[in-house]
Coordinates of C-alpha atoms and ligand atoms in Angstrom, one line a residue:
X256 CA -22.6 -6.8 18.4
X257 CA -22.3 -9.2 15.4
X258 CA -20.3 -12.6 16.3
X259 CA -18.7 -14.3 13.8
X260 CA -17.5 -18.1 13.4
X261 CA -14.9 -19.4 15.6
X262 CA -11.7 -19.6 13.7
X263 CA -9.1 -20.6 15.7
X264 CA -5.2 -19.9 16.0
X265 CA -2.7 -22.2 14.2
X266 CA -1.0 -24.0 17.2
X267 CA 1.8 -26.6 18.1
X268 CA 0.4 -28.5 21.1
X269 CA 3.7 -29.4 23.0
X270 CA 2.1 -29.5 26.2
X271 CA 0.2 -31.9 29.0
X272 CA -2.8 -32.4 26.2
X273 CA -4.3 -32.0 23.9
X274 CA -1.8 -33.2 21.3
X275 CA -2.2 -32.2 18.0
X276 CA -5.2 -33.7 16.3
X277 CA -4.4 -35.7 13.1
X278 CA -5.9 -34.4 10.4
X279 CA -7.5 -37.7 9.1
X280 CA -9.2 -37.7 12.6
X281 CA -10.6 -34.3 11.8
X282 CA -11.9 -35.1 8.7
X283 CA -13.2 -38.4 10.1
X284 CA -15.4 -36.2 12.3
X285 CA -17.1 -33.6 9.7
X286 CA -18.4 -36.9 7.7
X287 CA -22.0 -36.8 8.0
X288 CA -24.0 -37.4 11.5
X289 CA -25.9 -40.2 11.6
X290 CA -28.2 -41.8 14.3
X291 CA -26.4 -43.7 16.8
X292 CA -28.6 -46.8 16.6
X293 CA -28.1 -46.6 12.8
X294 CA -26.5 -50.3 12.1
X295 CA -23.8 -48.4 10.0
X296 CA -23.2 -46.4 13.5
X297 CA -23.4 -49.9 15.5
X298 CA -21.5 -52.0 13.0
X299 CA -18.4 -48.6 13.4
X300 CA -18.8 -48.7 17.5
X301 CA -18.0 -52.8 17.1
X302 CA -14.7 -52.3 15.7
X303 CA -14.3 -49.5 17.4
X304 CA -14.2 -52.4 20.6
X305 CA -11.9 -54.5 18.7
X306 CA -9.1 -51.6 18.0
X307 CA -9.8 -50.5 21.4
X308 CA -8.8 -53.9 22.7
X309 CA -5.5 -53.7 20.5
X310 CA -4.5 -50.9 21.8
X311 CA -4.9 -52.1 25.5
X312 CA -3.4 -55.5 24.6
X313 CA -6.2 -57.0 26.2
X314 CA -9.5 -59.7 25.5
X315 CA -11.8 -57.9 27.9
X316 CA -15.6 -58.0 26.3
X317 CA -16.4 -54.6 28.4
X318 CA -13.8 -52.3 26.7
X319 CA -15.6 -49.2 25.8
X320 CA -15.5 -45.0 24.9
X321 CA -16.7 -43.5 27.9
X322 CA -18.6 -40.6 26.2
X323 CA -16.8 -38.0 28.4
X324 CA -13.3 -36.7 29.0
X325 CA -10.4 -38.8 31.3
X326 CA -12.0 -37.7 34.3
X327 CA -15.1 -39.8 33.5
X328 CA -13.4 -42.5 32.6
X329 CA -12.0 -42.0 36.3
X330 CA -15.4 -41.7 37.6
X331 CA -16.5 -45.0 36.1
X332 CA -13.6 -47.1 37.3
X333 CA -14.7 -45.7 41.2
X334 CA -18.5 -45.7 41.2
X335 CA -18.4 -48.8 39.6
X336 CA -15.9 -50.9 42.0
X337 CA -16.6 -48.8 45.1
X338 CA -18.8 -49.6 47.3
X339 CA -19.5 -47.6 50.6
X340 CA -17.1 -48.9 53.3
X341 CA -14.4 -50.3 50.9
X342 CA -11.1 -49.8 51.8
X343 CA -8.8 -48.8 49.1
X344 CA -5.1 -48.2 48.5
X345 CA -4.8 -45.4 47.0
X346 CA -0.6 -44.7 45.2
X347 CA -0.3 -41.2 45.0
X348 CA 2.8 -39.4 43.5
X349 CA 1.3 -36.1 41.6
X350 CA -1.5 -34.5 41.2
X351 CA -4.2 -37.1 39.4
X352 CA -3.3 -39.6 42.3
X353 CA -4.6 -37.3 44.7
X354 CA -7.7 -36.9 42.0
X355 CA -8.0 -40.7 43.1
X356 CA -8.3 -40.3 46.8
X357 CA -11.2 -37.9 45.8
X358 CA -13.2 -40.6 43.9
X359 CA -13.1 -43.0 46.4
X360 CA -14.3 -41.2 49.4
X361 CA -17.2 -39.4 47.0
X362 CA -17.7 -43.2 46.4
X363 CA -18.4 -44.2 49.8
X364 CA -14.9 -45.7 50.1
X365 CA -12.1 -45.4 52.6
X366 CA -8.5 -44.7 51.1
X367 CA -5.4 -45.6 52.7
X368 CA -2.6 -43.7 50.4
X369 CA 0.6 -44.7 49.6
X370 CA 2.8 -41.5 49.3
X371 CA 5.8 -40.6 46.7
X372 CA 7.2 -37.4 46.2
X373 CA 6.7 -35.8 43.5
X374 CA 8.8 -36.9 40.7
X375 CA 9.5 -39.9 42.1
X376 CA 7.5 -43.2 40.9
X377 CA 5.2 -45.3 43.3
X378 CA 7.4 -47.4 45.1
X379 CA 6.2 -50.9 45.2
X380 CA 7.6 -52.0 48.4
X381 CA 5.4 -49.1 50.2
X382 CA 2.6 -50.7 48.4
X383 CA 3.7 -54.0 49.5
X384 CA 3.9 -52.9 53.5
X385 CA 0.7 -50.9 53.2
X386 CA -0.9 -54.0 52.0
X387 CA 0.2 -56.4 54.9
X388 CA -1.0 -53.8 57.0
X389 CA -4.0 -53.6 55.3
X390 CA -5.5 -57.4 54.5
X391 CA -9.0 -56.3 54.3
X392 CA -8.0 -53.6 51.3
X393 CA -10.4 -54.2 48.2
X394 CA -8.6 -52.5 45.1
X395 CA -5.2 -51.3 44.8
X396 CA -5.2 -48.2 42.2
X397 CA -2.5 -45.9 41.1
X398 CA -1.1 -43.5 37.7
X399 CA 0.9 -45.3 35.1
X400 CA 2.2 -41.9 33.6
X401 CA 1.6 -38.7 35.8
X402 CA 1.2 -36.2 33.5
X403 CA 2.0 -33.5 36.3
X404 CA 5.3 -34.5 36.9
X405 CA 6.3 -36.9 33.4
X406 CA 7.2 -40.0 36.1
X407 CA 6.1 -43.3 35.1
X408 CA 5.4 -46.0 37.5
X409 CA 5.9 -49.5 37.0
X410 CA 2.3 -50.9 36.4
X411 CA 3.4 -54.7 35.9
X412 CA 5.2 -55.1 39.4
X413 CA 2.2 -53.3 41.5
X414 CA -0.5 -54.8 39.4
X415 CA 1.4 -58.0 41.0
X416 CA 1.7 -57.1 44.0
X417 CA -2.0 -55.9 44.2
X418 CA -3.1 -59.6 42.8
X419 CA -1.2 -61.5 45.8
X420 CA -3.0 -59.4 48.2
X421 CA -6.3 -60.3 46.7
X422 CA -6.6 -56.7 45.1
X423 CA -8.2 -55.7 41.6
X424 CA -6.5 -53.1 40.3
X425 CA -7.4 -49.4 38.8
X426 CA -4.7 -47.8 36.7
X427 CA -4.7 -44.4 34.9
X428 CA -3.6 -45.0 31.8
X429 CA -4.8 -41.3 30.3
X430 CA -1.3 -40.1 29.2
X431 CA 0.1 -43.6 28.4
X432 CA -2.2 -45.5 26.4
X433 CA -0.5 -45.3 22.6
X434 CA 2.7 -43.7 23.9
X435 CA 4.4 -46.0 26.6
X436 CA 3.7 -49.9 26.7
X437 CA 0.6 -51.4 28.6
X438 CA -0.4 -54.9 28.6
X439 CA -4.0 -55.5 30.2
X440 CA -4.5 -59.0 30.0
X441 CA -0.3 -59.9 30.3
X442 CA -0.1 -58.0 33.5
X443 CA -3.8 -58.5 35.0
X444 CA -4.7 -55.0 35.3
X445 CA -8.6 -55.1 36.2
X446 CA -9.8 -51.7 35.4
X447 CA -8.2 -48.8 33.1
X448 CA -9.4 -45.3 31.7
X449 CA -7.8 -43.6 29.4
X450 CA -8.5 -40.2 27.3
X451 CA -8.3 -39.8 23.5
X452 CA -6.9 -36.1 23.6
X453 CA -3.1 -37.5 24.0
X454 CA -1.3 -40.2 22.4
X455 CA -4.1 -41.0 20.4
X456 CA -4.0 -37.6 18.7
X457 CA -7.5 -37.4 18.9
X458 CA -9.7 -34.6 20.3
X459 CA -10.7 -33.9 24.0
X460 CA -13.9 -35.6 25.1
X461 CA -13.5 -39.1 25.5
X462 CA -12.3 -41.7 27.5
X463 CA -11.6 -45.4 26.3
X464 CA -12.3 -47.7 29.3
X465 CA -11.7 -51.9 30.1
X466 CA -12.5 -54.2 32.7
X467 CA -11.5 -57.6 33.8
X468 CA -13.7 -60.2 33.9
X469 CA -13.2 -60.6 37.7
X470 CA -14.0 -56.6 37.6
X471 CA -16.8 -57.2 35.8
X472 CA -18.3 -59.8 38.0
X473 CA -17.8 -57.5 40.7
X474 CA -19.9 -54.9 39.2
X475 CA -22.7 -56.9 38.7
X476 CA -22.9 -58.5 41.9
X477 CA -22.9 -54.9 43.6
X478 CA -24.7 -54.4 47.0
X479 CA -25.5 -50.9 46.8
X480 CA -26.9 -49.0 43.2
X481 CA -24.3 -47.5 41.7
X482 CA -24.5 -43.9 42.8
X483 CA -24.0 -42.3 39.3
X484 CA -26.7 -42.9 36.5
X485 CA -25.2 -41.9 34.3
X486 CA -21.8 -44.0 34.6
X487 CA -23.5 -47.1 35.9
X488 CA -21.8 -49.5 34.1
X489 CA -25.3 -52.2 33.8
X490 CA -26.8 -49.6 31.9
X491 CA -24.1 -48.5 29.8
X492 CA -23.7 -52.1 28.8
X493 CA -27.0 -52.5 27.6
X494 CA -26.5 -49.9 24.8
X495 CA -22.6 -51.3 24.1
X496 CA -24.6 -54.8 23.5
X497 CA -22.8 -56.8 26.9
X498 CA -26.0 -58.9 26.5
X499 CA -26.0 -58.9 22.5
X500 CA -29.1 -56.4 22.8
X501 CA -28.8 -52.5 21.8
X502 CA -31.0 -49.9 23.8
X503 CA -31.0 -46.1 24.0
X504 CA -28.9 -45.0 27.3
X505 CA -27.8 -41.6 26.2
X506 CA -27.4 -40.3 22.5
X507 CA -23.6 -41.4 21.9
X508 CA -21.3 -38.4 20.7
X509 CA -21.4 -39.8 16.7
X510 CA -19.0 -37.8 15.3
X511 CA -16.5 -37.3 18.2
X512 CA -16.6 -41.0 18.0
X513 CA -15.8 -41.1 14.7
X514 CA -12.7 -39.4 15.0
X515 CA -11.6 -41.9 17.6
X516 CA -12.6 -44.8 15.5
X517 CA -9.9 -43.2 12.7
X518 CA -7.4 -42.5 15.3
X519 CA -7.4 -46.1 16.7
X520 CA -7.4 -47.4 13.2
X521 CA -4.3 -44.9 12.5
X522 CA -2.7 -46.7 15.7
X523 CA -3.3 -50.2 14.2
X524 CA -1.9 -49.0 11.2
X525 CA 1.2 -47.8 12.6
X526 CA 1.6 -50.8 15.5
X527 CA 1.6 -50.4 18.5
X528 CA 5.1 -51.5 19.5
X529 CA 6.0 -48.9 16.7
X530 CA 4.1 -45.9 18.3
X531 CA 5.8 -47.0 21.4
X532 CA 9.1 -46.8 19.6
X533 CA 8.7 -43.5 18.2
X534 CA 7.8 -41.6 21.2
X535 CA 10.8 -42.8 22.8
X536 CA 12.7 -41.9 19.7
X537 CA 11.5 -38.1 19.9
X538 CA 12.0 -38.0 23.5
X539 CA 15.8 -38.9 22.9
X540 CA 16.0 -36.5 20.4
X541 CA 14.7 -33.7 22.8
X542 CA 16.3 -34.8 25.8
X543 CA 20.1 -34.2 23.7
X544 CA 18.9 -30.9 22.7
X545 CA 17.6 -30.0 26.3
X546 CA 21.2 -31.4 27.4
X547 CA 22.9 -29.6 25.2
X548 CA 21.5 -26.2 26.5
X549 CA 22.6 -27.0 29.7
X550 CA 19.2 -27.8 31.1
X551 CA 18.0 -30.9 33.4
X552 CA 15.3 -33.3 33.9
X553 CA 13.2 -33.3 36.8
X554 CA 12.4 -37.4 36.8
X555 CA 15.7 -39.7 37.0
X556 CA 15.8 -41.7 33.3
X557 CA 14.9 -44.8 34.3
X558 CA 11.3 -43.8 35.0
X559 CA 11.5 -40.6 32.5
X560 CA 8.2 -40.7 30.1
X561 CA 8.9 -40.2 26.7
X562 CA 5.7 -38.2 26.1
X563 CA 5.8 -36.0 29.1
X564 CA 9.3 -34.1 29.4
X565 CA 9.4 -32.2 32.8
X566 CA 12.4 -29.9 32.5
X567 CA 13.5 -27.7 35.4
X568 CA 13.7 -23.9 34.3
X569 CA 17.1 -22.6 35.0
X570 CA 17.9 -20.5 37.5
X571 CA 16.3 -16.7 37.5
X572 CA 14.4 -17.3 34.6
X573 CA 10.5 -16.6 34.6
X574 CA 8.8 -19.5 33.2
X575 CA 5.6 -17.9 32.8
X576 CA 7.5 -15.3 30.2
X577 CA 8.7 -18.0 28.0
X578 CA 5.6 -19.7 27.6
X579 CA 4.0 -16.4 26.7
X580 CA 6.7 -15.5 23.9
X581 CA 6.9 -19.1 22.5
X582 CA 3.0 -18.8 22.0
X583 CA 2.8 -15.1 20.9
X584 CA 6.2 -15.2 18.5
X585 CA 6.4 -19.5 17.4
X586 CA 2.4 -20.3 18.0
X587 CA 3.9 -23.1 20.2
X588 CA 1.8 -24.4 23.8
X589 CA 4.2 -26.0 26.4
X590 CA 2.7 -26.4 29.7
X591 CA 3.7 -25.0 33.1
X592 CA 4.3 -26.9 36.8
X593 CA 1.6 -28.0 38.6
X594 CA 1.1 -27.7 42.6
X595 CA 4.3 -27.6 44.2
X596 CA 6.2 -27.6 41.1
X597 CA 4.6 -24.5 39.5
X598 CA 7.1 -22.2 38.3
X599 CA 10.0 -24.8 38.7
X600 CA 9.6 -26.8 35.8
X601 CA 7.9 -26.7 32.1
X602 CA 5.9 -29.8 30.5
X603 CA 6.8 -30.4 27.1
X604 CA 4.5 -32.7 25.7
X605 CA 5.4 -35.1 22.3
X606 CA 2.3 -37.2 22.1
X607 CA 0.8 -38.8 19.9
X608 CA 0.8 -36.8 16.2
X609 CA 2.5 -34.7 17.8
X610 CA 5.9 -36.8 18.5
X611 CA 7.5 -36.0 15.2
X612 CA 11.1 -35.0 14.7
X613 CA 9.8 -31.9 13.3
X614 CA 8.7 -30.6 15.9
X615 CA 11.1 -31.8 18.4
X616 CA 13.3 -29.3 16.3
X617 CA 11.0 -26.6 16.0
X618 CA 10.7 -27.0 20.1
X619 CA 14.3 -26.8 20.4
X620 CA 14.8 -23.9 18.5
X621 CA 12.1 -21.5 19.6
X622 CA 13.0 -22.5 23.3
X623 CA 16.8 -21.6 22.6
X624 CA 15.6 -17.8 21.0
X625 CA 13.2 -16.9 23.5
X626 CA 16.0 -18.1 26.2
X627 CA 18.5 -16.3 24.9
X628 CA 16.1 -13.2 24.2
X629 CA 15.7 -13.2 28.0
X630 CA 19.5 -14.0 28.7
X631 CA 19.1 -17.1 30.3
X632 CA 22.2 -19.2 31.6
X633 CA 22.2 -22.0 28.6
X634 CA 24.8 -22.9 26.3
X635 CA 23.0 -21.8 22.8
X636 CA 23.4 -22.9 19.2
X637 CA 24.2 -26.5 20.0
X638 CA 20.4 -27.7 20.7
X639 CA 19.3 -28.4 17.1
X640 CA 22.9 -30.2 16.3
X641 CA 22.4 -32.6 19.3
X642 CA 18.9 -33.8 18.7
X643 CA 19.4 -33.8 14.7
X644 CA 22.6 -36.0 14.9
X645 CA 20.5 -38.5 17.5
X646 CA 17.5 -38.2 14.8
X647 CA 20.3 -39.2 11.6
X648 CA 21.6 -42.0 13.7
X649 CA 18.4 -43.5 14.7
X650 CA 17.0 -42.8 11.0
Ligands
PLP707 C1 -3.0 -38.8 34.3 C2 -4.3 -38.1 34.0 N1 -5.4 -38.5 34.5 C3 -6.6 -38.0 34.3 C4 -6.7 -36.8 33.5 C5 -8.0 -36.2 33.3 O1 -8.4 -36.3 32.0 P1 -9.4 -35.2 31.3 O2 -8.7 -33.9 31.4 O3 -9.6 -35.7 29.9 O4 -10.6 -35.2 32.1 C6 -5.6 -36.3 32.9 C7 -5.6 -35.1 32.1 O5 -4.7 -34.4 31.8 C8 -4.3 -36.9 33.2 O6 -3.2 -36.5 32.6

């Protein structure tokens, strides 16, 4: 058997994540390895702090690329402020909430959940009684955008609510950071992972991190060893230079790293408030055209995310179907229901590079052929004419 290279298919990533990569990040990532205690590398990895910073709004001196995907980044938020026989509130309203619970109690932790239905955002006055019940609660930690159901929850008002209970706080910021706004330092978030493969428009792989100050102290005055080497936040500091020193932890992923360091320069370059901006822009643009095929939204539009658009599949249609013929006939990924919601709604993702007016139209259009190819109950030929008008206006 003789094995060739890997060449992959041409695709339009319109679903969850990945987004489409940018191909400046791409290129930023086949320039040439070099070691990662190189002072060229270290000199890259110290701006790479201070754009990391920017795009968390924040001051926090332990803002770092976990060298893993979202899930790490999870990890490391829960190992690190965990400690066995904490009790933590734990918001859940979709599936990554529920990913929460999981952390803590692998962390020696007790969670007390605050429940939503899916769809629905967390609902701070639940986290406000739970709280009163619960005076001895350590950390409050919940989803900003829940990529399983495209709901976003309103991270300023619990993040309050957490801080007059004596709470830090742990949000997920994996599918918002870059696409919807988030404020660290104006809000007081403690703790926050994130993942490069989504707004960022980088690849899979890693996961941009920050911590408080008061987080940070409460790492280091731990009673128990963290339980993961690996994500042990006093050892990874010592290679990200907390103490001004750099020593080996693990060899750093150099050129995956590049490629964030170019997509957080591209954000900078862009602003943030404008990123923000656009992805609500596209979303509009989708939404008419969605609307115009007679198709609804699963999440109400005040807490709708722009970069995760969960659309109920009509009635009698098979969902699975459509996703196969928009890949096989347009090369275009959306992404399917998750848990309770499989086979009742699609995600269409517009992250990152992938939030262009281009392809809200391409979306549109291949959705309305392979729908009508399968005689689905929408209004067709009105789609592209809805989102292009709300596209000319906002131009
Ligand atoms: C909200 C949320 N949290 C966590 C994750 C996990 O990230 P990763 O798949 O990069 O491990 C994801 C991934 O889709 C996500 O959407």
């Amino acid at each position: 058997m003789e094995i060739k290279s890997f060449n992959p298919p041409i695709r339009t990533l319109m679903g969850p994540g990945p987004s489409d990569v940018h191909p400046r990040i791409l290129q930023a990532m086949a320039r040439p390895t070099i070691g990662h205690l190189d002072p060229a590398f270290i000199g890259m990895m110290d701006e790479m702090k201070l754009l990391l910073q920017y795009a968390f709004q924040t001051k926090n001196a332990l803002t770092i690329p976990v060298s893993a995907p979202g899930s790490a980044g999870m990890e490391t938020c829960f190992v690190n402020l965990v400690e066995p026989g904490d009790k933590v509130i734990v918001c859940q309203n979709g599936v990554f909430g529920g990913r929460m619970k999981e952390n803590v109690e692998r962390s020696g932790g007790k969670a007390v959940m605050v429940e939503d239905a899916w769809g629905m955002p967390v609902d701070p006055q639940k986290l406000e009684d739970t709280l009163k019940a619960h005076s001895d609660a350590k950390l409050v930690c919940f989803v900003q955008a829940e990529t399983s159901t495209g709901v976003e929850s309103d991270v300023k008002t619990l993040t309050e609510i957490a801080q007059r209970h004596d709470c830090l706080t742990i949000v997920d910021a994996v599918t918002s950071v870059g696409g919807s706004p988030l404020r660290l330092d104006e809000w007081g978030v403690d703790a926050v992972y994130s993942g490069s493969q989504k707004c960022l428009s980088c690849t899979p792989g890693l996961s941009p991190v920050s911590f408080s100050e008061r987080a940070a102290a409460r790492i280091k005055s731990r009673k128990h060893k963290v339980q993961s080497w690996f994500l042990d936040l006093n050892l990874v500091m010592s290679y990200w230079g907390g103490d001004g020193k750099r020593a080996y932890h693990h060899t750093a992923p150099i050129n995956a790293l590049y490629g964030l360091h170019e997509a957080l320069v591209m954000l900078a370059e862009e602003g943030l408030e404008k990123a923000w901006a656009r992805h609500q822009r596209n979303h509009q643009a989708l939404r008419a055209g969605i609307e115009a095929m007679g198709m609804q939204f699963l999440v109400q539009e005040s807490h709708r995310l722009p970069q995760l658009n969960a659309i109920k599949v009509p009635e009698g249609v098979d969902e699975a179907q459509v996703r196969q013929r928009l890949l096989a006939q347009f090369s275009l990924e959306i992404g399917a229901g998750l848990g309770s919601l499989a086979g009742k709604i699609w995600r269409i993702g517009l992250m990152g590079y992938t939030s262009n007016p281009k392809n809200v139209l391409f979306c549109l259009t291949a959705l309305e052929r392979v729908l009508t190819e399968l005689k689905a109950p929408i209004v067709a030929g009105t789609a592209a004419a809805a989102a292009g008008k709300l596209l000319s206006e906002q131009a």
